C-alpha positions as a Markdown table, in Angstrom:
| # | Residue | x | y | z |
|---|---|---|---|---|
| 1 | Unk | 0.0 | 0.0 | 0.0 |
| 2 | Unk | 3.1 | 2.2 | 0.6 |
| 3 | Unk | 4.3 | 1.7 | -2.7 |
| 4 | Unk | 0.4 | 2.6 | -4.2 |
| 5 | Unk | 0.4 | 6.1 | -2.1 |
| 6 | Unk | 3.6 | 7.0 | -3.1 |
| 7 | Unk | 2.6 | 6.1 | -7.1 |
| 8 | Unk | -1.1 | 8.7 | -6.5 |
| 9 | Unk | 1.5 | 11.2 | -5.0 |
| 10 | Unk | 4.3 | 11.0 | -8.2 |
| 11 | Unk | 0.3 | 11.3 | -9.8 |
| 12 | Unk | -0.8 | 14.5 | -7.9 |
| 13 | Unk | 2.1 | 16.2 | -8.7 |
| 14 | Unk | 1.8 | 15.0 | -12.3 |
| 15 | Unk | -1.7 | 16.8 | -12.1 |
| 16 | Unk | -0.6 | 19.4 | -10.6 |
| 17 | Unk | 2.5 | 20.6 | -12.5 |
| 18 | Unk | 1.8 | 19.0 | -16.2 |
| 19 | Unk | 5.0 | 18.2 | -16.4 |
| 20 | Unk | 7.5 | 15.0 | -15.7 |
| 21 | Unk | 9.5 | 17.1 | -12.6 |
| 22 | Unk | 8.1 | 14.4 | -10.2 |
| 23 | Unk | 8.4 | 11.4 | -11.7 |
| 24 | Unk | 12.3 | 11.1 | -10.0 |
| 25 | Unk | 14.5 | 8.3 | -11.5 |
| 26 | Unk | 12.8 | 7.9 | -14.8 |
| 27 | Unk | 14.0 | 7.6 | -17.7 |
| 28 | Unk | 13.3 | 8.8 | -21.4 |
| 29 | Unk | 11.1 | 5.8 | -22.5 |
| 30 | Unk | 9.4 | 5.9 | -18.7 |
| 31 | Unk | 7.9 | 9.2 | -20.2 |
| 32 | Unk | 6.8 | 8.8 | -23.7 |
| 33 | Unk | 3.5 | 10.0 | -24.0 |
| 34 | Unk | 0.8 | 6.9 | -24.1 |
| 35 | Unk | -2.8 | 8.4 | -25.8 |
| 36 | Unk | -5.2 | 7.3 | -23.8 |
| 37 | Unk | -8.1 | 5.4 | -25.7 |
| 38 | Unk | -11.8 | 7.4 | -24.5 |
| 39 | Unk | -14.8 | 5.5 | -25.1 |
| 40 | Unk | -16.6 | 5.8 | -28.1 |
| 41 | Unk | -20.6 | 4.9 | -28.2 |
| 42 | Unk | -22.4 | 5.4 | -31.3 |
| 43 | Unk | -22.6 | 5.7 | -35.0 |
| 44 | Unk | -19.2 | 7.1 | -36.6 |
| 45 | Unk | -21.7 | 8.6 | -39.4 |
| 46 | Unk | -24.4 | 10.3 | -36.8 |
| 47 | Unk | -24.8 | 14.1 | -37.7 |
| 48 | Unk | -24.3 | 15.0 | -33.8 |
| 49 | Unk | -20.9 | 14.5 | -31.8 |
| 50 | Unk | -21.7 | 15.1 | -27.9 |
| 51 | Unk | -18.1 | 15.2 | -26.5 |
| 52 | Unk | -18.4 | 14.8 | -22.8 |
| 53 | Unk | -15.9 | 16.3 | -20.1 |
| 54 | Unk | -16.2 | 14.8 | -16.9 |
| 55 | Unk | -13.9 | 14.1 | -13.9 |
| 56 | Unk | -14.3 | 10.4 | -11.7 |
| 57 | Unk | -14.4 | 13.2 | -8.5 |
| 58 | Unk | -16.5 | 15.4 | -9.1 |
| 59 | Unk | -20.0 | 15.2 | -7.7 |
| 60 | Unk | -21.7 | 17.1 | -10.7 |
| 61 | Unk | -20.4 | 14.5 | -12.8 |
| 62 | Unk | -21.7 | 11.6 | -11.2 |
| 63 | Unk | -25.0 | 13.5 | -11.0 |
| 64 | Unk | -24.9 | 14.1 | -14.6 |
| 65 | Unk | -24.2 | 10.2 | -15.1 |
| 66 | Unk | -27.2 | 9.7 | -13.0 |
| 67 | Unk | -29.4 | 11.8 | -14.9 |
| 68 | Unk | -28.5 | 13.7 | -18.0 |
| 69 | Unk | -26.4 | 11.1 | -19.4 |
| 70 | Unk | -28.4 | 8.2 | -19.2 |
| 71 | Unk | -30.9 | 10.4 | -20.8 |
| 72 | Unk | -29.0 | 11.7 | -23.3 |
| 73 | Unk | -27.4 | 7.9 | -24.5 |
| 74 | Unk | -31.2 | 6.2 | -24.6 |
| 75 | Unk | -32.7 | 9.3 | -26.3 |
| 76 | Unk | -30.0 | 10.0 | -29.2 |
| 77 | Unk | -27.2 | 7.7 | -29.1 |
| 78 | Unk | -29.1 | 4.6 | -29.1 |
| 79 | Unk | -31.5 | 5.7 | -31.9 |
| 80 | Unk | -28.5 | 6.2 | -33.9 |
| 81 | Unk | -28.7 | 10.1 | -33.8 |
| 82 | Unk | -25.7 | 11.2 | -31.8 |
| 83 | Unk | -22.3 | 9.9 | -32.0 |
| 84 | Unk | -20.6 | 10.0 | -27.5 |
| 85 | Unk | -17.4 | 10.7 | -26.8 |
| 86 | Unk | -16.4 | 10.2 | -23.2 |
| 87 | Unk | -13.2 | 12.1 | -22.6 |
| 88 | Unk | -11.5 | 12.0 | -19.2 |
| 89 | Unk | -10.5 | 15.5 | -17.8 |
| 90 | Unk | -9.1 | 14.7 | -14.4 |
| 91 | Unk | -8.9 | 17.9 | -12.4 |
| 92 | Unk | -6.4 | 16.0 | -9.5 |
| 93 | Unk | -4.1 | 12.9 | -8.5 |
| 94 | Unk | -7.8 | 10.7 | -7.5 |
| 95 | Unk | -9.1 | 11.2 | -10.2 |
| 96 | Unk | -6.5 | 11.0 | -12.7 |
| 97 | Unk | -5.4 | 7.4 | -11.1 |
| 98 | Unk | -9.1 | 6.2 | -11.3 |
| 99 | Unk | -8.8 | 7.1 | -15.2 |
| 100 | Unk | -5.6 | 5.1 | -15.8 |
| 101 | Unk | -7.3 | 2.1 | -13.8 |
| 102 | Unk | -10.5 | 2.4 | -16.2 |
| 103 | Unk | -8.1 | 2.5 | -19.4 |
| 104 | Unk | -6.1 | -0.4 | -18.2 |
| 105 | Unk | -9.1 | -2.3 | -17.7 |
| 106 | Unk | -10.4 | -5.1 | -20.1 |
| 107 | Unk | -12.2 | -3.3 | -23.0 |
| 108 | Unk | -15.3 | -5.3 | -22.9 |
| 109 | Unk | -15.6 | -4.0 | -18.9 |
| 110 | Unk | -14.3 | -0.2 | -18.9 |
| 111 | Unk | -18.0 | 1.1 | -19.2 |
| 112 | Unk | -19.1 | -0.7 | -16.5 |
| 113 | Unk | -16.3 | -0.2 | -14.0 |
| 114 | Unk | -16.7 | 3.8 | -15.3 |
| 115 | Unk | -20.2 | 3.8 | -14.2 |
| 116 | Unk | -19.7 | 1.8 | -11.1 |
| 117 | Unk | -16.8 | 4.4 | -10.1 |
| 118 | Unk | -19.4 | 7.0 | -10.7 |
| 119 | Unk | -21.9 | 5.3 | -8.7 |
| 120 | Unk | -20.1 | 4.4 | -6.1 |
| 121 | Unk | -18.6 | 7.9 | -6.0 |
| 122 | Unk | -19.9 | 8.8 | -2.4 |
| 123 | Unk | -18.7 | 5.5 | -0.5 |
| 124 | Unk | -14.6 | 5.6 | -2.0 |
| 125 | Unk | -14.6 | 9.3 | -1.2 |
| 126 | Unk | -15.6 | 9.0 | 2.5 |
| 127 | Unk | -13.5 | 6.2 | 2.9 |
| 128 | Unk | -10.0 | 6.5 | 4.8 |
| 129 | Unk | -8.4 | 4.6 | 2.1 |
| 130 | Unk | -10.0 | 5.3 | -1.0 |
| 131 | Unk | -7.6 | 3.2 | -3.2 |
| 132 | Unk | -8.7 | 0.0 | -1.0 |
| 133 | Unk | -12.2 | 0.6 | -2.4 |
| 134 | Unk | -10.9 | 1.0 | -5.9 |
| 135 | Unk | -9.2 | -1.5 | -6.1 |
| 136 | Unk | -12.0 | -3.8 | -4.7 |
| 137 | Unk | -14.4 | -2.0 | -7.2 |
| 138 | Unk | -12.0 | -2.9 | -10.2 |
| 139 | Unk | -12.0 | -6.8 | -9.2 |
| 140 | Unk | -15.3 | -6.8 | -10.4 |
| 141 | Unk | -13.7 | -6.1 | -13.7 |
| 142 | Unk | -11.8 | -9.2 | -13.3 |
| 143 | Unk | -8.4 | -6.7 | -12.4 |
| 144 | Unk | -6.4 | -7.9 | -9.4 |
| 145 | Unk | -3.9 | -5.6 | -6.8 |
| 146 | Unk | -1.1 | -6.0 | -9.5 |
| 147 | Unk | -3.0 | -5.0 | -12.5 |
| 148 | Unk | -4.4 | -1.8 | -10.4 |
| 149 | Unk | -0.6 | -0.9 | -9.5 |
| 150 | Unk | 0.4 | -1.8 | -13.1 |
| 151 | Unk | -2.2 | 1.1 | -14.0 |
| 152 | Unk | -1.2 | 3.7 | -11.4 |
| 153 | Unk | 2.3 | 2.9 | -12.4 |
| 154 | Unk | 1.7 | 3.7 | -15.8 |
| 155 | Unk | 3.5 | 6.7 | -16.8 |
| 156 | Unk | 3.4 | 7.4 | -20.4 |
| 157 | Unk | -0.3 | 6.9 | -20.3 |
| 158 | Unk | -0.4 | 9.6 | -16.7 |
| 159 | Unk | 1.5 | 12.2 | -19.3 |
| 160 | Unk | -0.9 | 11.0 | -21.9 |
| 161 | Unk | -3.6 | 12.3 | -20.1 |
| 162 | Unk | -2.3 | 15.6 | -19.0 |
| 163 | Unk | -1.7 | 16.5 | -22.4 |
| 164 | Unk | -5.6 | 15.3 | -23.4 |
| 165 | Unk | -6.6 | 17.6 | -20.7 |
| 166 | Unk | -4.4 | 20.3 | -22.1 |
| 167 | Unk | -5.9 | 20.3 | -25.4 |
| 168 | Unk | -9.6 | 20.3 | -24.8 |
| 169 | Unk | -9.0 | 23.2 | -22.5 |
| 170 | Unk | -6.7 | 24.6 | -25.6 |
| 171 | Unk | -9.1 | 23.3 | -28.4 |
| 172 | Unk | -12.8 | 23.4 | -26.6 |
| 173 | Unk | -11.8 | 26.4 | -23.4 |
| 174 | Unk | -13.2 | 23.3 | -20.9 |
| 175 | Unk | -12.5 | 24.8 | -17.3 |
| 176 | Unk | -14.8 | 22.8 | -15.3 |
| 177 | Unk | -16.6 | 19.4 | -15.0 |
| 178 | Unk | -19.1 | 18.0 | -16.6 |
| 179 | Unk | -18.8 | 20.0 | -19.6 |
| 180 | Unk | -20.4 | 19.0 | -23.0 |
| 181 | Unk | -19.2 | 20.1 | -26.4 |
| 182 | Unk | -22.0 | 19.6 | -29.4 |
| 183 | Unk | -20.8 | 19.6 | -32.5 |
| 184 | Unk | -17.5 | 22.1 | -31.5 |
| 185 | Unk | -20.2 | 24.1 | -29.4 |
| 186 | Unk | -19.6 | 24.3 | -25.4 |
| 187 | Unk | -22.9 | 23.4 | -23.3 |
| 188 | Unk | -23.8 | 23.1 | -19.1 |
| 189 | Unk | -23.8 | 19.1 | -19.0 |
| 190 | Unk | -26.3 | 19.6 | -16.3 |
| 191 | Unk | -29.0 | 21.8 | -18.2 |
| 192 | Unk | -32.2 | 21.3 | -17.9 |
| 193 | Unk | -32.9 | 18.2 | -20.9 |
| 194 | Unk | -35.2 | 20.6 | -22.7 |
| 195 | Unk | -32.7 | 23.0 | -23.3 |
| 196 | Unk | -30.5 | 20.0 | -24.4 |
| 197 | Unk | -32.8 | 18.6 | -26.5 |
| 198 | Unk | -32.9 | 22.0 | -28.5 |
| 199 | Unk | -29.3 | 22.3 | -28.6 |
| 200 | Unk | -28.7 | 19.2 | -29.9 |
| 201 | Unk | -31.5 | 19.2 | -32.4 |
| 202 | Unk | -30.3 | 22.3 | -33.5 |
| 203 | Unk | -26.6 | 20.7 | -34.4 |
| 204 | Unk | -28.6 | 17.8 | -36.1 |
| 205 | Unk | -30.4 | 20.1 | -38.4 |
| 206 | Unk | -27.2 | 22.0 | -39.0 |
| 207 | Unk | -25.0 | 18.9 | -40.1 |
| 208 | Unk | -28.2 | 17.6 | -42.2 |
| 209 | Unk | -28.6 | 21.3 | -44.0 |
| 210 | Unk | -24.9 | 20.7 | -45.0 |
């Protein structure tokens, strides 16, 4: 467990600096950048791309999973209308680590252990070890202790992600979490799903006119 807090505090200062300063003793190939893979739900050929910005600690987020999100994914990803991108934008060391454990899991079970981190949001926050409850959460996605460390160890994919982060605040001027982009346009992930609905109908409309 030692060697696990030391690995989310190499992480925090990852986060915190956006650069390798931290990462003492490694080495050139230890920092290659890794491109983390976000999940992709969808049509490639759907005239609407929702781009979702969302961070594994912050409340609004899991809220928006809750909710909006479920919402949004029955209403016009599923019908083949909308094209989801879920793009992690982890705003500190938490966060980032439960991203690297998500994009080390098995492909077929990354959704599920996403959702189940937001779900469970409220129970590893207030725990005294958090990472305990992580890791026990990602067992259910068939990853043992050493595949959870493997993750956290993971540097080119922890530089990876700071530089993801770095560009959509570059490319899309995200600041805060959830954020939603449609169709290049910013939107308030947790609007009211009328105002959504018009939003998004309105980028549908747009790509068809084209």
């Amino acid at each position: 467990m030692r060697k696990v807090l030391k690995l989310l505090f190499i992480i925090s200062a990852f986060v915190l600096t956006g650069t390798a300063a931290y990462a003492e003793g490694s080495s050139p190939a230890a920092t290659d950048i890794r491109q983390p893979e976000f999940m992709t739900f969808g049509k490639d050929d759907a005239p609407v791309t929702i781009i979702e910005f969302s961070s594994y600690t912050c409340p609004h987020c899991a809220y928006f999973h809750e909710n909006n999100r479920k919402w949004i994914m029955e209403t016009f990803v599923e019908t083949g209308r909308a094209k989801y991108v879920f793009h992690d934008y982890p705003l500190d060391g938490l966060s980032t680590a439960i991203s690297m454990i998500v994009q080390h899991a098995p492909k077929d079970m990354r959704y599920a252990l996403s959702e189940l981190y937001f779900k469970k949001q409220t129970e590893w926050m207030r725990s005294e070890n958090p990472l305990e409850v992580l890791a026990s959460l990602a067992s259910l996605a068939g990853m043992d202790r050493a595949s959870v460390e493997k993750a956290i160890e993971d540097r080119p994919l922890l530089k990876g992600l700071i530089e993801a982060r770095r560009l959509a605040s570059q490319t899309y001027n995200v600041e805060a979490t959830p954020t939603l982009v449609i169709n290049g346009e910013q939107v308030i992930a947790n609007e009211e799903q009328e105002k959504l609905t018009r939003m998004i109908e309105a980028a549908e409309a747009a790509a068809k006119a084209k």
